[in-house]
XYZ file of C-alpha atoms in Angstrom:
627
model
C -30.836 -4.605 -105.659
C -30.614 -1.062 -106.733
C -32.519 1.604 -104.650
C -35.370 3.316 -106.360
C -34.635 6.473 -104.613
C -32.074 9.163 -105.485
C -28.480 8.767 -104.105
C -28.705 11.951 -102.156
C -31.978 10.605 -100.401
C -30.601 7.090 -99.926
C -27.582 8.468 -97.923
C -29.461 10.884 -95.925
C -31.614 8.624 -94.018
C -28.455 7.168 -92.351
C -27.759 10.545 -90.751
C -29.346 11.115 -87.352
C -32.337 13.641 -87.807
C -32.373 16.936 -86.023
C -35.832 16.491 -84.816
C -38.143 13.330 -84.856
C -40.079 13.458 -88.100
C -41.936 10.346 -88.979
C -41.562 10.125 -92.823
C -42.943 7.053 -94.362
C -40.799 7.368 -97.280
C -37.661 7.571 -95.132
C -38.708 4.531 -93.341
C -39.360 2.588 -96.654
C -35.867 3.725 -97.916
C -34.265 2.653 -94.697
C -35.926 -0.844 -95.013
C -34.801 -1.061 -98.763
C -31.073 -0.038 -97.669
C -31.237 -2.853 -95.156
C -32.675 -5.342 -97.556
C -30.002 -4.540 -100.105
C -27.227 -5.041 -97.363
C -28.646 -8.421 -96.572
C -28.901 -9.428 -100.042
C -25.158 -8.459 -100.582
C -24.323 -10.552 -97.624
C -26.207 -13.527 -98.711
C -24.777 -13.346 -102.264
C -21.282 -12.984 -100.962
C -21.626 -16.055 -98.744
C -23.281 -18.084 -101.478
C -20.392 -17.389 -103.842
C -17.758 -18.376 -101.135
C -16.421 -21.738 -100.619
C -18.527 -22.261 -97.514
C -21.541 -21.395 -99.765
C -20.395 -23.916 -102.241
C -20.152 -26.650 -99.560
C -23.703 -25.828 -98.192
C -25.124 -25.372 -101.726
C -26.556 -21.812 -101.007
C -28.289 -20.319 -104.011
C -26.031 -17.883 -105.679
C -28.383 -17.522 -108.869
C -25.647 -19.141 -111.233
C -24.357 -22.469 -110.193
C -26.519 -25.549 -110.939
C -27.257 -27.997 -108.192
C -27.762 -25.342 -105.451
C -30.628 -25.427 -103.104
C -33.069 -23.004 -104.734
C -34.157 -20.218 -102.576
C -31.770 -20.698 -99.722
C -30.130 -17.627 -98.274
C -27.457 -17.372 -95.493
C -29.496 -15.120 -93.097
C -32.659 -17.102 -93.665
C -30.772 -20.258 -92.678
C -29.781 -18.578 -89.437
C -33.292 -17.466 -88.560
C -34.609 -20.931 -89.337
C -31.961 -22.595 -87.119
C -33.203 -20.239 -84.241
C -36.770 -21.198 -85.066
C -35.807 -24.893 -84.732
C -34.197 -24.408 -81.416
C -37.290 -22.644 -80.062
C -39.350 -25.775 -81.127
C -36.821 -28.187 -79.767
C -35.613 -26.530 -76.504
C -38.119 -28.078 -74.317
C -36.343 -31.456 -74.701
C -33.468 -29.886 -72.372
C -35.743 -29.952 -69.254
C -37.943 -32.867 -70.330
C -35.257 -35.350 -71.145
C -33.426 -34.367 -67.899
C -36.928 -34.851 -65.819
C -37.528 -38.254 -67.413
C -34.025 -40.016 -67.217
C -33.513 -38.656 -63.880
C -36.217 -40.951 -62.654
C -33.790 -43.901 -63.156
C -31.786 -42.361 -60.305
C -28.821 -42.689 -62.486
C -25.789 -44.190 -60.494
C -27.237 -43.081 -57.257
C -27.459 -46.236 -54.814
C -30.858 -46.755 -53.255
C -30.503 -48.649 -49.890
C -34.120 -49.682 -49.733
C -36.130 -50.703 -46.766
C -39.123 -52.848 -46.259
C -41.337 -49.640 -45.957
C -39.569 -47.780 -48.855
C -37.870 -50.391 -51.357
C -37.335 -47.790 -54.140
C -36.414 -44.841 -52.054
C -39.323 -42.706 -52.920
C -38.966 -40.918 -49.362
C -35.216 -41.173 -48.907
C -33.887 -37.795 -48.639
C -30.271 -38.544 -49.465
C -31.270 -40.513 -52.509
C -33.539 -37.383 -53.574
C -30.415 -35.153 -53.249
C -28.300 -37.333 -55.485
C -31.204 -37.537 -57.937
C -31.238 -33.943 -58.108
C -27.607 -33.749 -59.025
C -28.235 -36.244 -61.720
C -31.024 -34.166 -63.216
C -28.716 -31.171 -63.356
C -25.960 -33.240 -65.057
C -28.466 -34.372 -67.628
C -29.428 -30.680 -68.380
C -25.719 -30.130 -69.226
C -25.568 -33.385 -71.264
C -28.839 -32.803 -73.204
C -27.722 -29.473 -74.269
C -24.254 -30.591 -75.231
C -24.931 -33.752 -77.074
C -27.819 -31.768 -78.946
C -25.245 -29.082 -79.875
C -22.699 -31.732 -81.143
C -24.856 -33.936 -83.167
C -26.815 -31.007 -84.785
C -23.567 -29.393 -85.695
C -22.253 -32.560 -87.338
C -25.534 -33.165 -89.116
C -25.387 -29.616 -90.727
C -21.740 -29.673 -91.447
C -21.368 -33.114 -92.843
C -24.698 -34.130 -94.207
C -25.926 -30.628 -95.083
C -29.495 -31.297 -93.934
C -31.645 -28.557 -91.942
C -32.436 -31.250 -89.163
C -31.624 -31.037 -85.500
C -30.850 -33.895 -83.235
C -31.228 -34.492 -79.511
C -32.130 -37.271 -77.164
C -35.372 -38.706 -78.442
C -38.778 -38.538 -76.660
C -40.202 -42.001 -76.340
C -36.699 -43.614 -76.517
C -36.007 -41.807 -73.278
C -39.153 -43.166 -71.679
C -38.515 -46.461 -72.763
C -34.742 -46.282 -71.454
C -36.177 -44.995 -68.129
C -39.397 -46.841 -67.282
C -38.846 -50.086 -69.242
C -35.179 -50.732 -69.148
C -33.645 -49.208 -66.052
C -37.052 -48.827 -64.121
C -38.068 -45.977 -61.870
C -35.263 -45.595 -59.285
C -33.351 -48.571 -60.760
C -36.151 -51.045 -60.394
C -35.566 -52.657 -63.656
C -33.746 -55.630 -64.924
C -30.483 -53.792 -65.778
C -28.802 -50.904 -64.139
C -28.529 -47.413 -65.321
C -24.648 -48.096 -66.275
C -25.458 -51.143 -68.212
C -28.251 -49.405 -70.035
C -25.651 -46.842 -71.306
C -23.328 -49.644 -72.421
C -26.220 -51.002 -74.551
C -26.904 -47.571 -76.128
C -23.024 -47.289 -76.763
C -22.906 -50.443 -78.673
C -26.168 -49.654 -80.453
C -24.525 -46.669 -81.831
C -21.714 -48.636 -83.337
C -24.004 -51.117 -84.811
C -26.071 -48.487 -86.331
C -22.895 -47.113 -87.942
C -22.238 -50.524 -89.585
C -25.770 -50.769 -90.833
C -25.552 -47.189 -92.064
C -22.358 -47.537 -94.072
C -23.461 -50.660 -95.760
C -27.104 -49.522 -96.345
C -28.663 -52.228 -94.156
C -30.470 -49.731 -91.827
C -32.567 -48.279 -94.617
C -33.398 -51.485 -96.115
C -34.379 -53.127 -92.640
C -36.814 -50.048 -92.082
C -38.653 -50.855 -95.385
C -39.178 -54.652 -94.486
C -41.649 -54.167 -91.545
C -45.268 -53.635 -92.766
C -46.306 -49.992 -92.990
C -49.216 -50.290 -90.600
C -46.967 -51.475 -87.796
C -44.540 -48.845 -88.314
C -47.217 -46.364 -88.022
C -48.803 -48.068 -84.885
C -45.124 -47.865 -83.143
C -45.112 -44.204 -83.501
C -48.714 -43.552 -82.400
C -48.071 -46.087 -79.446
C -45.172 -43.932 -78.364
C -47.333 -40.931 -78.624
C -49.811 -42.614 -76.163
C -46.769 -43.767 -73.976
C -45.261 -40.076 -73.501
C -48.755 -38.579 -72.976
C -49.458 -41.049 -70.241
C -46.064 -39.909 -68.684
C -47.166 -36.328 -69.032
C -50.343 -37.025 -67.119
C -48.675 -39.104 -64.404
C -47.182 -37.886 -61.227
C -43.940 -37.238 -63.087
C -45.743 -34.494 -65.092
C -49.079 -32.801 -64.559
C -50.131 -35.330 -61.807
C -53.772 -35.695 -63.291
C -53.399 -39.431 -63.276
C -52.098 -41.697 -60.373
C -52.379 -44.957 -58.968
C -55.432 -46.741 -57.527
C -56.100 -49.333 -54.984
C -59.332 -50.486 -56.810
C -58.375 -49.842 -60.430
C -55.196 -49.721 -62.445
C -55.280 -45.967 -62.749
C -57.187 -43.185 -61.007
C -57.297 -39.504 -60.645
C -54.389 -37.742 -58.938
C -53.729 -34.158 -58.407
C -54.120 -33.978 -54.536
C -52.164 -31.816 -52.243
C -49.354 -33.526 -50.211
C -51.355 -33.890 -47.006
C -53.740 -36.200 -48.986
C -51.235 -38.574 -50.567
C -50.502 -42.036 -49.187
C -47.283 -41.571 -46.956
C -45.940 -44.828 -48.356
C -47.067 -44.357 -52.047
C -47.162 -40.639 -52.863
C -48.306 -41.341 -56.396
C -51.690 -42.635 -54.693
C -54.368 -39.859 -53.543
C -56.586 -41.024 -50.625
C -58.895 -38.159 -51.195
C -59.257 -34.447 -52.494
C -58.222 -35.367 -56.049
C -57.642 -32.553 -58.728
C -57.034 -29.905 -56.178
C -53.265 -29.354 -56.610
C -52.531 -25.672 -57.854
C -49.478 -26.975 -59.579
C -51.478 -29.293 -61.547
C -54.055 -26.736 -62.724
C -51.462 -24.175 -63.527
C -49.598 -26.664 -65.646
C -52.951 -27.615 -67.359
C -53.821 -23.946 -68.332
C -50.620 -22.305 -68.841
C -48.541 -25.253 -70.199
C -51.461 -27.076 -72.104
C -54.372 -25.024 -72.894
C -52.439 -21.655 -73.625
C -49.824 -23.714 -75.468
C -52.431 -25.352 -77.826
C -53.993 -21.840 -78.572
C -50.584 -20.443 -79.464
C -49.891 -23.387 -81.696
C -53.236 -22.763 -83.458
C -52.100 -19.258 -84.232
C -48.796 -20.503 -85.352
C -46.700 -18.858 -82.775
C -43.122 -20.101 -83.220
C -41.659 -21.719 -80.023
C -45.292 -22.151 -78.566
C -44.177 -25.326 -76.533
C -41.144 -23.651 -75.026
C -43.194 -20.545 -74.334
C -45.715 -22.690 -72.497
C -43.079 -24.140 -70.267
C -41.510 -20.850 -69.594
C -44.839 -19.291 -68.449
C -45.400 -22.200 -65.975
C -41.749 -22.201 -64.799
C -41.669 -18.419 -64.189
C -45.011 -18.717 -62.201
C -43.298 -21.322 -60.072
C -40.045 -19.439 -59.178
C -41.373 -17.159 -56.446
C -40.863 -18.845 -53.072
C -44.057 -17.352 -51.505
C -46.379 -18.603 -54.367
C -48.728 -21.367 -53.885
C -47.162 -23.237 -56.833
C -43.632 -22.656 -55.921
C -40.875 -25.102 -56.853
C -38.652 -24.067 -54.047
C -40.441 -24.765 -50.842
C -38.790 -23.684 -47.393
C -37.274 -27.054 -46.937
C -33.623 -28.244 -47.077
C -34.010 -29.612 -50.576
C -36.059 -26.393 -51.715
C -33.164 -24.165 -50.149
C -30.450 -26.099 -52.080
C -32.552 -25.927 -55.388
C -33.045 -22.137 -54.891
C -29.452 -21.441 -54.151
C -28.493 -23.214 -57.441
C -31.360 -21.231 -59.214
C -29.938 -17.896 -58.142
C -26.687 -18.389 -59.980
C -28.662 -17.995 -63.381
C -25.419 -18.375 -65.478
C -22.818 -20.999 -64.936
C -21.404 -24.096 -66.382
C -22.576 -27.220 -64.377
C -19.939 -29.974 -65.110
C -21.021 -33.622 -64.937
C -20.688 -34.883 -61.424
C -22.388 -38.327 -61.461
C -22.984 -39.415 -65.153
C -19.843 -38.709 -67.290
C -18.235 -41.868 -68.887
C -19.793 -44.251 -66.361
C -21.070 -47.046 -68.652
C -20.695 -50.645 -67.359
C -19.795 -52.772 -70.464
C -21.302 -55.939 -68.756
C -22.325 -57.504 -72.177
C -22.444 -60.920 -70.486
C -25.875 -59.972 -68.984
C -28.520 -61.241 -71.256
C -30.874 -58.416 -70.312
C -28.441 -55.841 -71.762
C -28.721 -57.677 -75.156
C -32.500 -57.687 -74.851
C -32.536 -53.968 -74.410
C -29.977 -53.545 -77.118
C -32.058 -55.244 -79.616
C -35.047 -53.228 -78.724
C -33.186 -50.009 -78.982
C -32.068 -51.016 -82.277
C -35.513 -51.690 -83.601
C -37.371 -48.594 -82.082
C -34.458 -46.263 -82.991
C -34.282 -47.781 -86.483
C -37.860 -46.571 -87.451
C -37.746 -43.400 -85.283
C -34.699 -41.839 -86.890
C -34.930 -43.369 -90.435
C -38.565 -42.256 -90.834
C -37.795 -38.782 -89.418
C -34.767 -38.147 -91.268
C -36.485 -39.319 -94.596
C -39.631 -37.170 -93.800
C -37.500 -34.102 -93.118
C -35.432 -34.508 -96.224
C -38.522 -34.840 -98.277
C -39.982 -31.781 -96.671
C -36.889 -29.773 -97.348
C -36.961 -30.866 -101.037
C -33.698 -32.905 -101.394
C -35.158 -36.327 -102.044
C -34.236 -37.878 -105.484
C -37.474 -38.557 -107.339
C -35.773 -41.425 -109.179
C -34.191 -43.452 -106.317
C -36.429 -42.185 -103.535
C -33.141 -41.536 -101.604
C -32.044 -38.134 -100.253
C -28.574 -36.523 -100.639
C -25.850 -37.642 -98.405
C -28.207 -40.158 -96.594
C -25.472 -42.558 -95.711
C -23.509 -39.665 -94.079
C -26.874 -38.612 -92.189
C -27.257 -41.944 -90.803
C -23.681 -42.239 -89.819
C -23.822 -38.859 -87.958
C -26.864 -39.978 -86.043
C -25.131 -43.478 -85.133
C -22.003 -41.563 -83.945
C -24.038 -39.197 -81.959
C -25.915 -42.035 -80.288
C -22.625 -43.493 -78.916
C -21.184 -39.963 -77.795
C -24.525 -39.411 -76.010
C -24.319 -42.662 -73.893
C -20.853 -41.568 -72.873
C -22.464 -38.411 -71.480
C -25.113 -40.379 -69.833
C -28.339 -40.028 -71.942
C -30.454 -42.267 -73.984
C -30.327 -42.670 -77.959
C -30.164 -39.220 -79.950
C -32.547 -39.020 -82.883
C -33.638 -36.673 -85.600
C -36.388 -34.201 -84.290
C -39.724 -33.811 -86.228
C -39.684 -30.207 -84.729
C -37.042 -29.573 -87.616
C -40.062 -28.987 -89.669
C -40.654 -25.651 -88.037
C -37.224 -24.543 -89.039
C -37.818 -25.968 -92.681
C -41.027 -24.212 -92.940
C -39.284 -20.863 -91.965
C -36.981 -21.095 -95.000
C -34.242 -23.616 -93.718
C -33.043 -25.681 -96.806
C -29.308 -26.451 -95.834
C -26.945 -27.561 -93.130
C -26.572 -24.050 -91.994
C -29.990 -24.267 -90.313
C -28.684 -27.087 -88.262
C -25.491 -25.363 -87.348
C -27.464 -22.262 -86.174
C -29.556 -24.626 -84.042
C -26.251 -26.323 -82.472
C -25.106 -22.633 -81.725
C -28.350 -22.090 -79.553
C -27.814 -25.505 -77.788
C -24.237 -24.375 -77.017
C -25.480 -21.129 -75.332
C -28.025 -23.165 -73.412
C -25.115 -25.201 -71.743
C -24.245 -22.197 -69.748
C -27.800 -21.489 -68.476
C -27.950 -24.835 -66.720
C -29.420 -23.312 -63.466
C -32.434 -21.823 -65.422
C -33.189 -25.193 -67.224
C -32.595 -27.172 -63.856
C -35.487 -24.941 -62.332
C -38.245 -26.168 -64.734
C -40.829 -28.172 -62.783
C -42.280 -31.422 -64.066
C -45.723 -29.818 -64.117
C -44.398 -27.387 -66.593
C -43.238 -30.034 -68.989
C -46.311 -32.325 -68.479
C -48.359 -30.462 -70.956
C -45.732 -30.297 -73.576
C -45.546 -34.321 -73.319
C -49.206 -34.637 -73.704
C -49.198 -32.055 -76.817
C -46.300 -33.921 -78.514
C -48.230 -37.213 -77.791
C -51.209 -35.895 -79.702
C -49.131 -34.833 -82.497
C -47.573 -38.266 -82.805
C -51.096 -40.195 -82.656
C -52.057 -38.697 -85.918
C -50.171 -41.709 -87.570
C -53.329 -43.781 -86.632
C -55.150 -42.068 -89.370
C -52.787 -43.671 -92.037
C -53.036 -47.123 -90.741
C -54.914 -49.443 -92.989
C -58.063 -50.267 -91.006
C -60.102 -51.615 -93.936
C -58.404 -55.076 -93.734
C -58.582 -56.815 -90.155
C -55.345 -58.642 -90.981
C -53.582 -55.319 -90.940
C -55.733 -53.567 -88.240
C -55.568 -56.046 -85.262
C -51.669 -56.348 -85.137
C -51.479 -52.514 -85.419
C -54.105 -52.026 -82.741
C -52.199 -54.504 -80.402
C -49.008 -52.639 -80.952
C -50.729 -49.274 -80.417
C -52.453 -50.154 -76.921
C -49.940 -52.597 -75.394
C -47.088 -49.855 -75.549
C -48.714 -47.491 -73.019
C -50.557 -50.164 -71.051
C -47.409 -52.051 -70.351
C -45.195 -49.045 -69.979
C -42.883 -51.010 -72.526
C -42.406 -50.299 -76.159
C -40.706 -53.784 -76.658
C -43.880 -55.741 -75.613
C -45.985 -53.695 -78.108
C -43.411 -54.408 -80.936
C -43.451 -58.086 -80.179
C -47.076 -58.317 -79.923
C -47.594 -56.561 -83.180
C -45.111 -58.542 -85.101
C -45.996 -61.920 -83.825
C -49.746 -61.439 -84.303
C -49.070 -60.006 -87.910
C -47.049 -63.213 -88.732
C -49.695 -65.554 -87.202
C -52.706 -64.104 -88.702
C -51.316 -63.230 -92.194
C -49.142 -66.275 -92.331
C -52.279 -68.452 -91.807
C -54.230 -66.651 -94.530
C -51.274 -67.114 -96.901
C -50.994 -70.742 -96.135
C -54.644 -71.384 -96.819
C -54.627 -69.489 -99.904
C -51.603 -71.451 -101.081
C -53.072 -74.727 -100.177
C -56.491 -74.088 -101.844
C -54.678 -72.387 -104.903
C -56.543 -69.055 -104.158
C -59.829 -70.666 -103.336
C -59.913 -69.898 -99.698
C -58.998 -66.330 -99.042
C -60.249 -63.650 -96.322
C -62.946 -61.056 -97.239
C -60.922 -58.021 -98.761
C -57.698 -60.036 -99.381
C -57.380 -58.684 -102.871
C -58.905 -55.325 -102.461
C -58.346 -54.057 -98.931
C -55.038 -55.702 -97.753
C -51.980 -53.652 -97.593
C -49.354 -55.116 -100.029
C -46.081 -56.237 -98.785
C -43.200 -57.034 -100.954
C -39.541 -57.345 -100.893
C -38.101 -53.765 -100.705
C -37.019 -52.454 -104.142
C -33.430 -51.188 -104.731
C -31.812 -54.218 -103.147
C -29.437 -54.558 -100.122
C -26.222 -53.105 -101.730
C -25.997 -49.269 -101.044
C -25.522 -46.694 -103.717
C -21.854 -45.952 -103.058
C -20.919 -49.710 -103.467
C -22.957 -49.860 -106.763
C -21.156 -46.755 -108.050
C -17.822 -48.392 -107.337
C -18.713 -51.563 -109.042
C -19.666 -49.708 -112.212
C -16.328 -47.714 -112.054
C -17.610 -44.430 -110.984
C -14.724 -42.667 -109.342
C -17.200 -40.140 -107.644
C -18.612 -42.955 -105.648
C -18.961 -40.578 -102.489
C -21.289 -38.232 -104.320
C -25.032 -39.027 -104.385
C -26.620 -39.402 -107.900
C -28.785 -36.347 -107.249
C -25.927 -34.177 -106.467
C -23.737 -35.232 -109.391
C -26.791 -35.036 -111.826
C -27.733 -31.342 -110.702
C -24.195 -30.226 -110.564
C -22.930 -31.764 -113.807
C -25.938 -32.702 -116.006
C -24.067 -33.162 -119.157
C -21.230 -35.141 -117.694
C -23.738 -37.323 -115.789
C -25.713 -38.045 -118.891
C -22.610 -38.988 -120.915
C -21.471 -41.451 -118.066
C -24.863 -42.936 -117.816
C -24.977 -43.596 -121.614
C -21.519 -45.070 -121.640
C -22.409 -47.460 -118.875
C -25.624 -48.437 -120.164
C -26.043 -52.158 -120.788
C -27.849 -51.797 -124.123
C -25.967 -49.899 -127.043
C -27.147 -46.522 -127.898
C -28.282 -47.406 -131.649
C -30.582 -50.104 -130.124
C -32.172 -47.474 -127.708
C -32.527 -45.070 -130.901
C -34.180 -47.752 -132.907
C -36.493 -48.437 -129.867
C -37.312 -44.791 -129.852
C -37.886 -44.681 -133.561
C -40.214 -47.772 -133.560
C -42.116 -46.193 -130.725
C -42.463 -42.898 -132.670
C -43.765 -44.882 -135.689
C -46.219 -46.729 -133.696
C -47.541 -43.490 -132.291
C -47.791 -42.022 -135.653
C -49.653 -45.168 -137.041
C -52.093 -44.920 -133.875
C -52.561 -41.301 -134.561
C -53.487 -41.972 -138.262
C -55.779 -44.707 -137.386
C -57.455 -42.292 -134.889
C -58.049 -39.686 -137.578
C -59.287 -42.175 -140.065
C -61.888 -43.511 -137.654
C -62.884 -40.011 -136.639
C -63.336 -39.131 -140.245
C -65.692 -41.943 -140.769
C -67.603 -41.163 -137.561
C -66.413 -44.245 -135.517
C -65.594 -43.629 -131.789
C -63.141 -45.941 -130.170
C -64.049 -47.258 -126.676
């Protein structure tokens, strides 16, 4: 961009002034000059080999991501990180509730080591390990997604999946049916199964088989699930146990808790200062910032509560004057430092002879199948890379393979399945269009690895509000469920409520699928026997249609090999936009019908149109109006 100002003036503003004079024209010229430098940098990167790989817009080459620019991608990556950064502390807080590999001796009075000091110290080390793990696996997976799949999508251990891993599979303090190490083995195998499913296109096909209402209900049910966790003693503490009802109010001070069951309040509920600061700063203030579209509002809310909890003499301090508080405060004071994995690195127990491991594996496969597949597709569509013809997106197979590989690598570092994050939409909204956005996000996660003492000092009441807010964002799927037809509504509703009520995603999925098959299978059987004479109300007008997924089971790259396409690794959309003429020629040469027949068909169609237009003109001339 050429500067509208004379060369003498354009160069003079770079010289430090002798006296401070606020000249608006000089400031404008300075901004224009900076803009010119940025434009030059963006154009130089776009014309480089890296720019060609990431399809940065250079204004000349077809097939590039229109409007993409290098500096914009960097900024969008930072925005995505700001929206995702809360997962570092939240994931560590949730998965550490399993106790990791820590051994609980258990007693008759304390069977799951709630008051055991040694177990609590081991659990704190596991939480610090998980902070390093979460940042590291998010860095690796986001980098690979950006580099190989060229999508502006960040990856990290998924919310909901980590809650299922903790409270449904391993159980609080290891009280579940399989151990933490066996659960990691299930996640590891899940990743490799996903890799196979991704390569052969089965993963995307399976996701399209399940009725849409059930898929939407799963996401909404997980939202309720993580919201309940955010309100529980592992979050804000608003909700606790009750000896008369299933749930009751919590938020009492320690002296009013049941000594044997600290999650039960005997009296003085809703009087904890930690709970209230979490509600107002981590919840209400965060929502207000989100209303005004403040980028990174969730992480800012967590940061505000955390800063208030760090002074030791505060009523809401995270570091009381106790042995455990002293240890945590000494670690916090180091601020910057690399915390190597002490308890959870490569400790999976590959005990596949345990049937419960396979139950957990199947549930992980099902839940993660819809979570990642749906999120990846939504983000790809949002960024404008979905093929309008095939309804697929560029390098979809590579994207799913990266996700699968990241799941297995995450298990080796001790965390639950990795998935694409819907918060990537913030970076896309900020201009992210290519994989450089994801690479920029991975850079910030890499920096976070060396600030483990800070992220380890984020209290649970700081992240509880974030969990509730994320749950409220996930519940919006309910609006898209088909409530008009009871055959779709009841299975979806059962899925929705059983997930949070049982603290188990698998039970909700099973209830939804079985009820859907029983209800709609019965209606289909009666309709077939009566030859359409006995059908439910709204069967033809309100029922959500289900059919065999279009496109078949064979993936695109295999179909391209079958038709002799030597560029089978390139998506149709990439090939069509980059080489439109050669693509059209190749399509015409591989067409089943000869070209003359197609030309004749077009000619006939044109003749028919001309005849219809002529008839229309004749009837209009005689004053006859066709209905």
